[in-house]
Amino acid sequence: MWFAFTIGSALLWGMTNVGDSTLVKKYNLSPSTLLWVQNSISMIFLICIALLFPVQTRFAPLLMVCAVSGYLGDLFLFWILKRLEVSVVNAAWSFL
């Protein structure tokens, strides 16, 4: 089971990077527009999770700080994808 999970997660990670790279290179969009599209898709999944499970936490301020840092990380990722080929980015992430 873990082997299938590992292969599946690597496949999804690669598909996400290829999709991001295609969006960045093919369309002349600003990073904020790309992040808006990405966050809109994420919000659909988060709303579904919130409807299915009770979501109550005392860590809300920490989650907000993490969301801002994730936004800055995504801006940095799109900056990198605009300058590098996606295969180089995939190799670099695997070393982290």
Tab-separated table of N, CA, C and O in Angstrom:
chain	number	residue	atom	x	y	z
A	1	MET	N	0.812	-1.192	0.000
A	1	MET	CA	0.000	0.000	0.000
A	1	MET	C	0.863	1.267	0.000
A	1	MET	O	0.563	2.219	-0.696
A	2	TRP	N	1.933	1.252	0.800
A	2	TRP	CA	2.792	2.438	0.859
A	2	TRP	C	3.505	2.687	-0.461
A	2	TRP	O	3.763	3.833	-0.826
A	3	PHE	N	3.838	1.603	-1.161
A	3	PHE	CA	4.491	1.769	-2.454
A	3	PHE	C	3.559	2.472	-3.433
A	3	PHE	O	3.967	3.402	-4.136
A	4	ALA	N	2.296	2.059	-3.476
A	4	ALA	CA	1.325	2.695	-4.374
A	4	ALA	C	1.099	4.152	-3.974
A	4	ALA	O	0.973	5.029	-4.839
A	5	PHE	N	1.047	4.411	-2.676
A	5	PHE	CA	0.885	5.784	-2.199
A	5	PHE	C	2.080	6.643	-2.611
A	5	PHE	O	1.919	7.786	-3.055
A	6	THR	N	3.282	6.108	-2.484
A	6	THR	CA	4.491	6.845	-2.861
A	6	THR	C	4.510	7.142	-4.350
A	6	THR	O	4.800	8.274	-4.762
A	7	ILE	N	4.216	6.153	-5.157
A	7	ILE	CA	4.200	6.350	-6.611
A	7	ILE	C	3.100	7.334	-7.001
A	7	ILE	O	3.301	8.226	-7.832
A	8	GLY	N	1.918	7.182	-6.403
A	8	GLY	CA	0.806	8.092	-6.710
A	8	GLY	C	1.097	9.531	-6.322
A	8	GLY	O	0.801	10.463	-7.074
A	9	SER	N	1.709	9.731	-5.151
A	9	SER	CA	2.019	11.100	-4.730
A	9	SER	C	3.102	11.708	-5.616
A	9	SER	O	3.031	12.899	-5.948
A	10	ALA	N	4.089	10.927	-6.012
A	10	ALA	CA	5.116	11.445	-6.923
A	10	ALA	C	4.509	11.788	-8.285
A	10	ALA	O	4.875	12.811	-8.886
A	11	LEU	N	3.578	10.968	-8.745
A	11	LEU	CA	2.912	11.242	-10.021
A	11	LEU	C	2.092	12.528	-9.937
A	11	LEU	O	2.173	13.384	-10.832
A	12	LEU	N	1.331	12.702	-8.864
A	12	LEU	CA	0.537	13.919	-8.706
A	12	LEU	C	1.429	15.150	-8.551
A	12	LEU	O	1.122	16.223	-9.071
A	13	TRP	N	2.536	15.005	-7.836
A	13	TRP	CA	3.476	16.122	-7.677
A	13	TRP	C	4.046	16.540	-9.025
A	13	TRP	O	4.131	17.720	-9.347
A	14	GLY	N	4.431	15.565	-9.826
A	14	GLY	CA	4.962	15.866	-11.155
A	14	GLY	C	3.916	16.500	-12.061
A	14	GLY	O	4.211	17.453	-12.786
A	15	MET	N	2.678	15.997	-12.009
A	15	MET	CA	1.612	16.576	-12.831
A	15	MET	C	1.332	18.023	-12.418
A	15	MET	O	1.094	18.877	-13.278
A	16	THR	N	1.380	18.291	-11.127
A	16	THR	CA	1.162	19.655	-10.654
A	16	THR	C	2.257	20.583	-11.144
A	16	THR	O	1.980	21.697	-11.606
A	17	ASN	N	3.500	20.142	-11.067
A	17	ASN	CA	4.603	20.990	-11.532
A	17	ASN	C	4.546	21.214	-13.037
A	17	ASN	O	4.819	22.314	-13.514
A	18	VAL	N	4.206	20.181	-13.801
A	18	VAL	CA	4.090	20.348	-15.249
A	18	VAL	C	2.939	21.290	-15.577
A	18	VAL	O	3.059	22.167	-16.439
A	19	GLY	N	1.816	21.148	-14.884
A	19	GLY	CA	0.690	22.059	-15.102
A	19	GLY	C	1.027	23.496	-14.761
A	19	GLY	O	0.706	24.425	-15.514
A	20	ASP	N	1.704	23.696	-13.615
A	20	ASP	CA	2.119	25.051	-13.233
A	20	ASP	C	3.093	25.634	-14.248
A	20	ASP	O	2.989	26.795	-14.629
A	21	SER	N	4.041	24.822	-14.683
A	21	SER	CA	5.022	25.304	-15.648
A	21	SER	C	4.358	25.667	-16.971
A	21	SER	O	4.706	26.669	-17.599
A	22	THR	N	3.388	24.863	-17.406
A	22	THR	CA	2.676	25.155	-18.652
A	22	THR	C	1.907	26.460	-18.531
A	22	THR	O	1.920	27.289	-19.442
A	23	LEU	N	1.226	26.656	-17.402
A	23	LEU	CA	0.488	27.902	-17.200
A	23	LEU	C	1.413	29.114	-17.205
A	23	LEU	O	1.103	30.145	-17.796
A	24	VAL	N	2.560	28.975	-16.548
A	24	VAL	CA	3.480	30.108	-16.442
A	24	VAL	C	4.103	30.435	-17.789
A	24	VAL	O	4.226	31.593	-18.168
A	25	LYS	N	4.507	29.404	-18.548
A	25	LYS	CA	5.217	29.657	-19.803
A	25	LYS	C	4.272	29.956	-20.972
A	25	LYS	O	4.589	30.748	-21.843
A	26	LYS	N	3.109	29.312	-21.012
A	26	LYS	CA	2.224	29.454	-22.162
A	26	LYS	C	1.384	30.724	-22.105
A	26	LYS	O	1.147	31.365	-23.119
A	27	TYR	N	0.934	31.078	-20.917
A	27	TYR	CA	0.062	32.234	-20.763
A	27	TYR	C	0.801	33.334	-20.022
A	27	TYR	O	1.563	33.068	-19.104
A	28	ASN	N	0.589	34.542	-20.431
A	28	ASN	CA	1.263	35.679	-19.807
A	28	ASN	C	0.389	36.189	-18.662
A	28	ASN	O	-0.260	37.217	-18.769
A	29	LEU	N	0.357	35.438	-17.570
A	29	LEU	CA	-0.445	35.789	-16.411
A	29	LEU	C	0.450	36.256	-15.277
A	29	LEU	O	1.580	35.815	-15.142
A	30	SER	N	-0.081	37.109	-14.461
A	30	SER	CA	0.677	37.545	-13.290
A	30	SER	C	0.612	36.449	-12.223
A	30	SER	O	-0.331	35.649	-12.194
A	31	PRO	N	1.589	36.395	-11.338
A	31	PRO	CA	1.555	35.385	-10.279
A	31	PRO	C	0.309	35.487	-9.399
A	31	PRO	O	-0.212	34.486	-8.944
A	32	SER	N	-0.182	36.696	-9.177
A	32	SER	CA	-1.377	36.825	-8.349
A	32	SER	C	-2.596	36.191	-9.025
A	32	SER	O	-3.444	35.601	-8.358
A	33	THR	N	-2.690	36.273	-10.356
A	33	THR	CA	-3.789	35.625	-11.075
A	33	THR	C	-3.666	34.109	-10.986
A	33	THR	O	-4.653	33.407	-10.759
A	34	LEU	N	-2.455	33.593	-11.141
A	34	LEU	CA	-2.240	32.155	-11.027
A	34	LEU	C	-2.583	31.666	-9.623
A	34	LEU	O	-3.197	30.613	-9.450
A	35	LEU	N	-2.200	32.426	-8.611
A	35	LEU	CA	-2.508	32.030	-7.241
A	35	LEU	C	-4.000	32.109	-6.961
A	35	LEU	O	-4.538	31.312	-6.200
A	36	TRP	N	-4.695	33.063	-7.592
A	36	TRP	CA	-6.141	33.154	-7.414
A	36	TRP	C	-6.807	31.900	-7.959
A	36	TRP	O	-7.697	31.344	-7.325
A	37	VAL	N	-6.376	31.458	-9.133
A	37	VAL	CA	-6.940	30.239	-9.728
A	37	VAL	C	-6.626	29.037	-8.840
A	37	VAL	O	-7.496	28.215	-8.541
A	38	GLN	N	-5.384	28.939	-8.400
A	38	GLN	CA	-4.972	27.825	-7.555
A	38	GLN	C	-5.751	27.821	-6.232
A	38	GLN	O	-6.224	26.771	-5.791
A	39	ASN	N	-5.910	28.970	-5.619
A	39	ASN	CA	-6.634	29.040	-4.346
A	39	ASN	C	-8.127	28.810	-4.530
A	39	ASN	O	-8.783	28.308	-3.615
A	40	SER	N	-8.676	29.163	-5.680
A	40	SER	CA	-10.092	28.872	-5.941
A	40	SER	C	-10.334	27.371	-5.975
A	40	SER	O	-11.328	26.872	-5.423
A	41	ILE	N	-9.440	26.646	-6.606
A	41	ILE	CA	-9.551	25.183	-6.634
A	41	ILE	C	-9.387	24.616	-5.230
A	41	ILE	O	-10.130	23.715	-4.815
A	42	SER	N	-8.445	25.150	-4.469
A	42	SER	CA	-8.250	24.681	-3.093
A	42	SER	C	-9.469	24.952	-2.228
A	42	SER	O	-9.834	24.134	-1.383
A	43	MET	N	-10.107	26.095	-2.427
A	43	MET	CA	-11.281	26.436	-1.622
A	43	MET	C	-12.428	25.464	-1.865
A	43	MET	O	-13.183	25.139	-0.939
A	44	ILE	N	-12.571	24.970	-3.073
A	44	ILE	CA	-13.615	23.980	-3.358
A	44	ILE	C	-13.406	22.745	-2.502
A	44	ILE	O	-14.333	22.236	-1.859
A	45	PHE	N	-12.157	22.256	-2.450
A	45	PHE	CA	-11.860	21.081	-1.640
A	45	PHE	C	-12.017	21.370	-0.150
A	45	PHE	O	-12.541	20.543	0.599
A	46	LEU	N	-11.585	22.534	0.302
A	46	LEU	CA	-11.701	22.861	1.721
A	46	LEU	C	-13.151	23.012	2.162
A	46	LEU	O	-13.515	22.611	3.269
A	47	ILE	N	-13.989	23.575	1.317
A	47	ILE	CA	-15.410	23.690	1.651
A	47	ILE	C	-16.046	22.308	1.738
A	47	ILE	O	-16.853	22.038	2.639
A	48	CYS	N	-15.681	21.417	0.821
A	48	CYS	CA	-16.204	20.042	0.891
A	48	CYS	C	-15.773	19.360	2.185
A	48	CYS	O	-16.572	18.665	2.825
A	49	ILE	N	-14.527	19.535	2.583
A	49	ILE	CA	-14.050	18.949	3.842
A	49	ILE	C	-14.806	19.542	5.021
A	49	ILE	O	-15.209	18.824	5.942
A	50	ALA	N	-15.020	20.860	5.008
A	50	ALA	CA	-15.731	21.516	6.110
A	50	ALA	C	-17.188	21.058	6.192
A	50	ALA	O	-17.756	21.014	7.281
A	51	LEU	N	-17.781	20.717	5.063
A	51	LEU	CA	-19.161	20.229	5.078
A	51	LEU	C	-19.256	18.781	5.570
A	51	LEU	O	-20.273	18.381	6.130
A	52	LEU	N	-18.210	18.009	5.357
A	52	LEU	CA	-18.238	16.600	5.734
A	52	LEU	C	-17.761	16.336	7.164
A	52	LEU	O	-18.176	15.364	7.784
A	53	PHE	N	-16.854	17.169	7.660
A	53	PHE	CA	-16.257	16.945	8.976
A	53	PHE	C	-16.388	18.195	9.835
A	53	PHE	O	-16.335	19.311	9.318
A	54	PRO	N	-16.513	18.035	11.152
A	54	PRO	CA	-16.537	19.222	12.018
A	54	PRO	C	-15.141	19.849	12.089
A	54	PRO	O	-14.165	19.171	12.385
A	55	VAL	N	-15.057	21.107	11.775
A	55	VAL	CA	-13.768	21.801	11.749
A	55	VAL	C	-13.776	22.866	12.843
A	55	VAL	O	-14.383	23.918	12.685
A	56	GLN	N	-13.137	22.548	13.944
A	56	GLN	CA	-12.980	23.491	15.050
A	56	GLN	C	-11.562	23.347	15.561
A	56	GLN	O	-11.110	22.236	15.840
A	57	THR	N	-10.860	24.450	15.678
A	57	THR	CA	-9.490	24.381	16.144
A	57	THR	C	-9.117	25.645	16.893
A	57	THR	O	-9.633	26.721	16.611
A	58	ARG	N	-8.228	25.492	17.846
A	58	ARG	CA	-7.698	26.656	18.558
A	58	ARG	C	-6.440	27.186	17.879
A	58	ARG	O	-5.850	28.153	18.320
A	59	PHE	N	-6.037	26.527	16.789
A	59	PHE	CA	-4.828	26.914	16.077
A	59	PHE	C	-5.108	27.823	14.887
A	59	PHE	O	-4.292	27.917	13.963
A	60	ALA	N	-6.243	28.487	14.870
A	60	ALA	CA	-6.619	29.337	13.737
A	60	ALA	C	-5.578	30.430	13.446
A	60	ALA	O	-5.217	30.630	12.281
A	61	PRO	N	-5.049	31.157	14.459
A	61	PRO	CA	-4.019	32.168	14.140
A	61	PRO	C	-2.763	31.554	13.510
A	61	PRO	O	-2.200	32.110	12.568
A	62	LEU	N	-2.360	30.396	14.006
A	62	LEU	CA	-1.194	29.726	13.429
A	62	LEU	C	-1.467	29.293	11.990
A	62	LEU	O	-0.600	29.418	11.116
A	63	LEU	N	-2.677	28.822	11.722
A	63	LEU	CA	-3.037	28.434	10.359
A	63	LEU	C	-3.036	29.632	9.421
A	63	LEU	O	-2.674	29.514	8.250
A	64	MET	N	-3.433	30.790	9.921
A	64	MET	CA	-3.402	32.003	9.100
A	64	MET	C	-1.966	32.395	8.755
A	64	MET	O	-1.681	32.786	7.618
A	65	VAL	N	-1.076	32.282	9.717
A	65	VAL	CA	0.344	32.572	9.461
A	65	VAL	C	0.900	31.581	8.437
A	65	VAL	O	1.641	31.964	7.525
A	66	CYS	N	0.523	30.320	8.559
A	66	CYS	CA	0.973	29.305	7.596
A	66	CYS	C	0.428	29.580	6.200
A	66	CYS	O	1.117	29.357	5.206
A	67	ALA	N	-0.801	30.079	6.119
A	67	ALA	CA	-1.391	30.400	4.816
A	67	ALA	C	-0.626	31.532	4.138
A	67	ALA	O	-0.362	31.478	2.929
A	68	VAL	N	-0.233	32.548	4.904
A	68	VAL	CA	0.540	33.661	4.335
A	68	VAL	C	1.906	33.168	3.879
A	68	VAL	O	2.376	33.523	2.793
A	69	SER	N	2.554	32.330	4.684
A	69	SER	CA	3.865	31.817	4.280
A	69	SER	C	3.740	30.904	3.064
A	69	SER	O	4.624	30.872	2.211
A	70	GLY	N	2.629	30.151	2.964
A	70	GLY	CA	2.398	29.336	1.775
A	70	GLY	C	2.203	30.183	0.533
A	70	GLY	O	2.659	29.834	-0.559
A	71	TYR	N	1.526	31.324	0.688
A	71	TYR	CA	1.334	32.246	-0.432
A	71	TYR	C	2.683	32.771	-0.913
A	71	TYR	O	2.950	32.811	-2.121
A	72	LEU	N	3.547	33.150	0.018
A	72	LEU	CA	4.884	33.642	-0.357
A	72	LEU	C	5.696	32.533	-1.020
A	72	LEU	O	6.431	32.781	-1.983
A	73	GLY	N	5.548	31.307	-0.526
A	73	GLY	CA	6.237	30.179	-1.151
A	73	GLY	C	5.751	29.928	-2.568
A	73	GLY	O	6.549	29.617	-3.457
A	74	ASP	N	4.443	30.067	-2.788
A	74	ASP	CA	3.904	29.900	-4.143
A	74	ASP	C	4.389	30.999	-5.083
A	74	ASP	O	4.676	30.741	-6.250
A	75	LEU	N	4.463	32.228	-4.585
A	75	LEU	CA	5.015	33.308	-5.414
A	75	LEU	C	6.441	32.991	-5.829
A	75	LEU	O	6.835	33.183	-6.986
A	76	PHE	N	7.237	32.463	-4.897
A	76	PHE	CA	8.616	32.091	-5.196
A	76	PHE	C	8.658	30.945	-6.206
A	76	PHE	O	9.489	30.948	-7.125
A	77	LEU	N	7.743	29.961	-6.062
A	77	LEU	CA	7.686	28.840	-7.011
A	77	LEU	C	7.384	29.331	-8.418
A	77	LEU	O	8.032	28.923	-9.382
A	78	PHE	N	6.405	30.223	-8.574
A	78	PHE	CA	6.079	30.736	-9.904
A	78	PHE	C	7.220	31.571	-10.465
A	78	PHE	O	7.451	31.581	-11.677
A	79	TRP	N	7.938	32.271	-9.618
A	79	TRP	CA	9.107	33.035	-10.068
A	79	TRP	C	10.173	32.081	-10.606
A	79	TRP	O	10.780	32.334	-11.641
A	80	ILE	N	10.361	30.950	-9.912
A	80	ILE	CA	11.334	29.948	-10.364
A	80	ILE	C	10.868	29.292	-11.664
A	80	ILE	O	11.659	29.102	-12.594
A	81	LEU	N	9.583	28.929	-11.734
A	81	LEU	CA	9.080	28.243	-12.926
A	81	LEU	C	9.170	29.107	-14.175
A	81	LEU	O	9.289	28.595	-15.284
A	82	LYS	N	9.109	30.422	-13.999
A	82	LYS	CA	9.224	31.316	-15.146
A	82	LYS	C	10.654	31.329	-15.695
A	82	LYS	O	10.873	31.594	-16.865
A	83	ARG	N	11.615	31.001	-14.855
A	83	ARG	CA	13.016	31.090	-15.243
A	83	ARG	C	13.689	29.740	-15.512
A	83	ARG	O	14.699	29.676	-16.176
A	84	LEU	N	13.119	28.651	-14.991
A	84	LEU	CA	13.748	27.339	-15.137
A	84	LEU	C	12.805	26.357	-15.824
A	84	LEU	O	11.589	26.543	-15.830
A	85	GLU	N	13.371	25.296	-16.328
A	85	GLU	CA	12.585	24.213	-16.918
A	85	GLU	C	12.013	23.349	-15.802
A	85	GLU	O	12.601	23.206	-14.741
A	86	VAL	N	10.850	22.758	-16.037
A	86	VAL	CA	10.146	22.025	-14.986
A	86	VAL	C	10.937	20.806	-14.517
A	86	VAL	O	10.871	20.430	-13.349
A	87	SER	N	11.719	20.181	-15.377
A	87	SER	CA	12.496	19.009	-14.956
A	87	SER	C	13.551	19.394	-13.928
A	87	SER	O	13.840	18.627	-13.009
A	88	VAL	N	14.118	20.578	-14.057
A	88	VAL	CA	15.103	21.049	-13.082
A	88	VAL	C	14.417	21.319	-11.746
A	88	VAL	O	14.947	20.997	-10.683
A	89	VAL	N	13.221	21.892	-11.799
A	89	VAL	CA	12.478	22.181	-10.566
A	89	VAL	C	12.111	20.882	-9.861
A	89	VAL	O	12.242	20.775	-8.645
A	90	ASN	N	11.658	19.869	-10.612
A	90	ASN	CA	11.326	18.590	-9.996
A	90	ASN	C	12.534	17.960	-9.337
A	90	ASN	O	12.427	17.392	-8.249
A	91	ALA	N	13.674	18.026	-9.989
A	91	ALA	CA	14.887	17.462	-9.408
A	91	ALA	C	15.284	18.221	-8.141
A	91	ALA	O	15.695	17.626	-7.154
A	92	ALA	N	15.140	19.542	-8.148
A	92	ALA	CA	15.517	20.334	-6.982
A	92	ALA	C	14.597	20.030	-5.796
A	92	ALA	O	15.059	19.915	-4.665
A	93	TRP	N	13.289	19.874	-6.053
A	93	TRP	CA	12.368	19.570	-4.954
A	93	TRP	C	12.636	18.193	-4.371
A	93	TRP	O	12.432	17.960	-3.193
A	94	SER	N	13.102	17.255	-5.186
A	94	SER	CA	13.355	15.914	-4.669
A	94	SER	C	14.540	15.904	-3.708
A	94	SER	O	14.611	15.071	-2.824
A	95	PHE	N	15.465	16.848	-3.877
A	95	PHE	CA	16.594	16.929	-2.956
A	95	PHE	C	16.206	17.526	-1.612
A	95	PHE	O	16.876	17.321	-0.631
A	96	LEU	N	15.119	18.285	-1.587
A	96	LEU	CA	14.675	18.869	-0.316
A	96	LEU	C	14.008	17.800	0.476
A	96	LEU	O	13.908	17.590	1.528
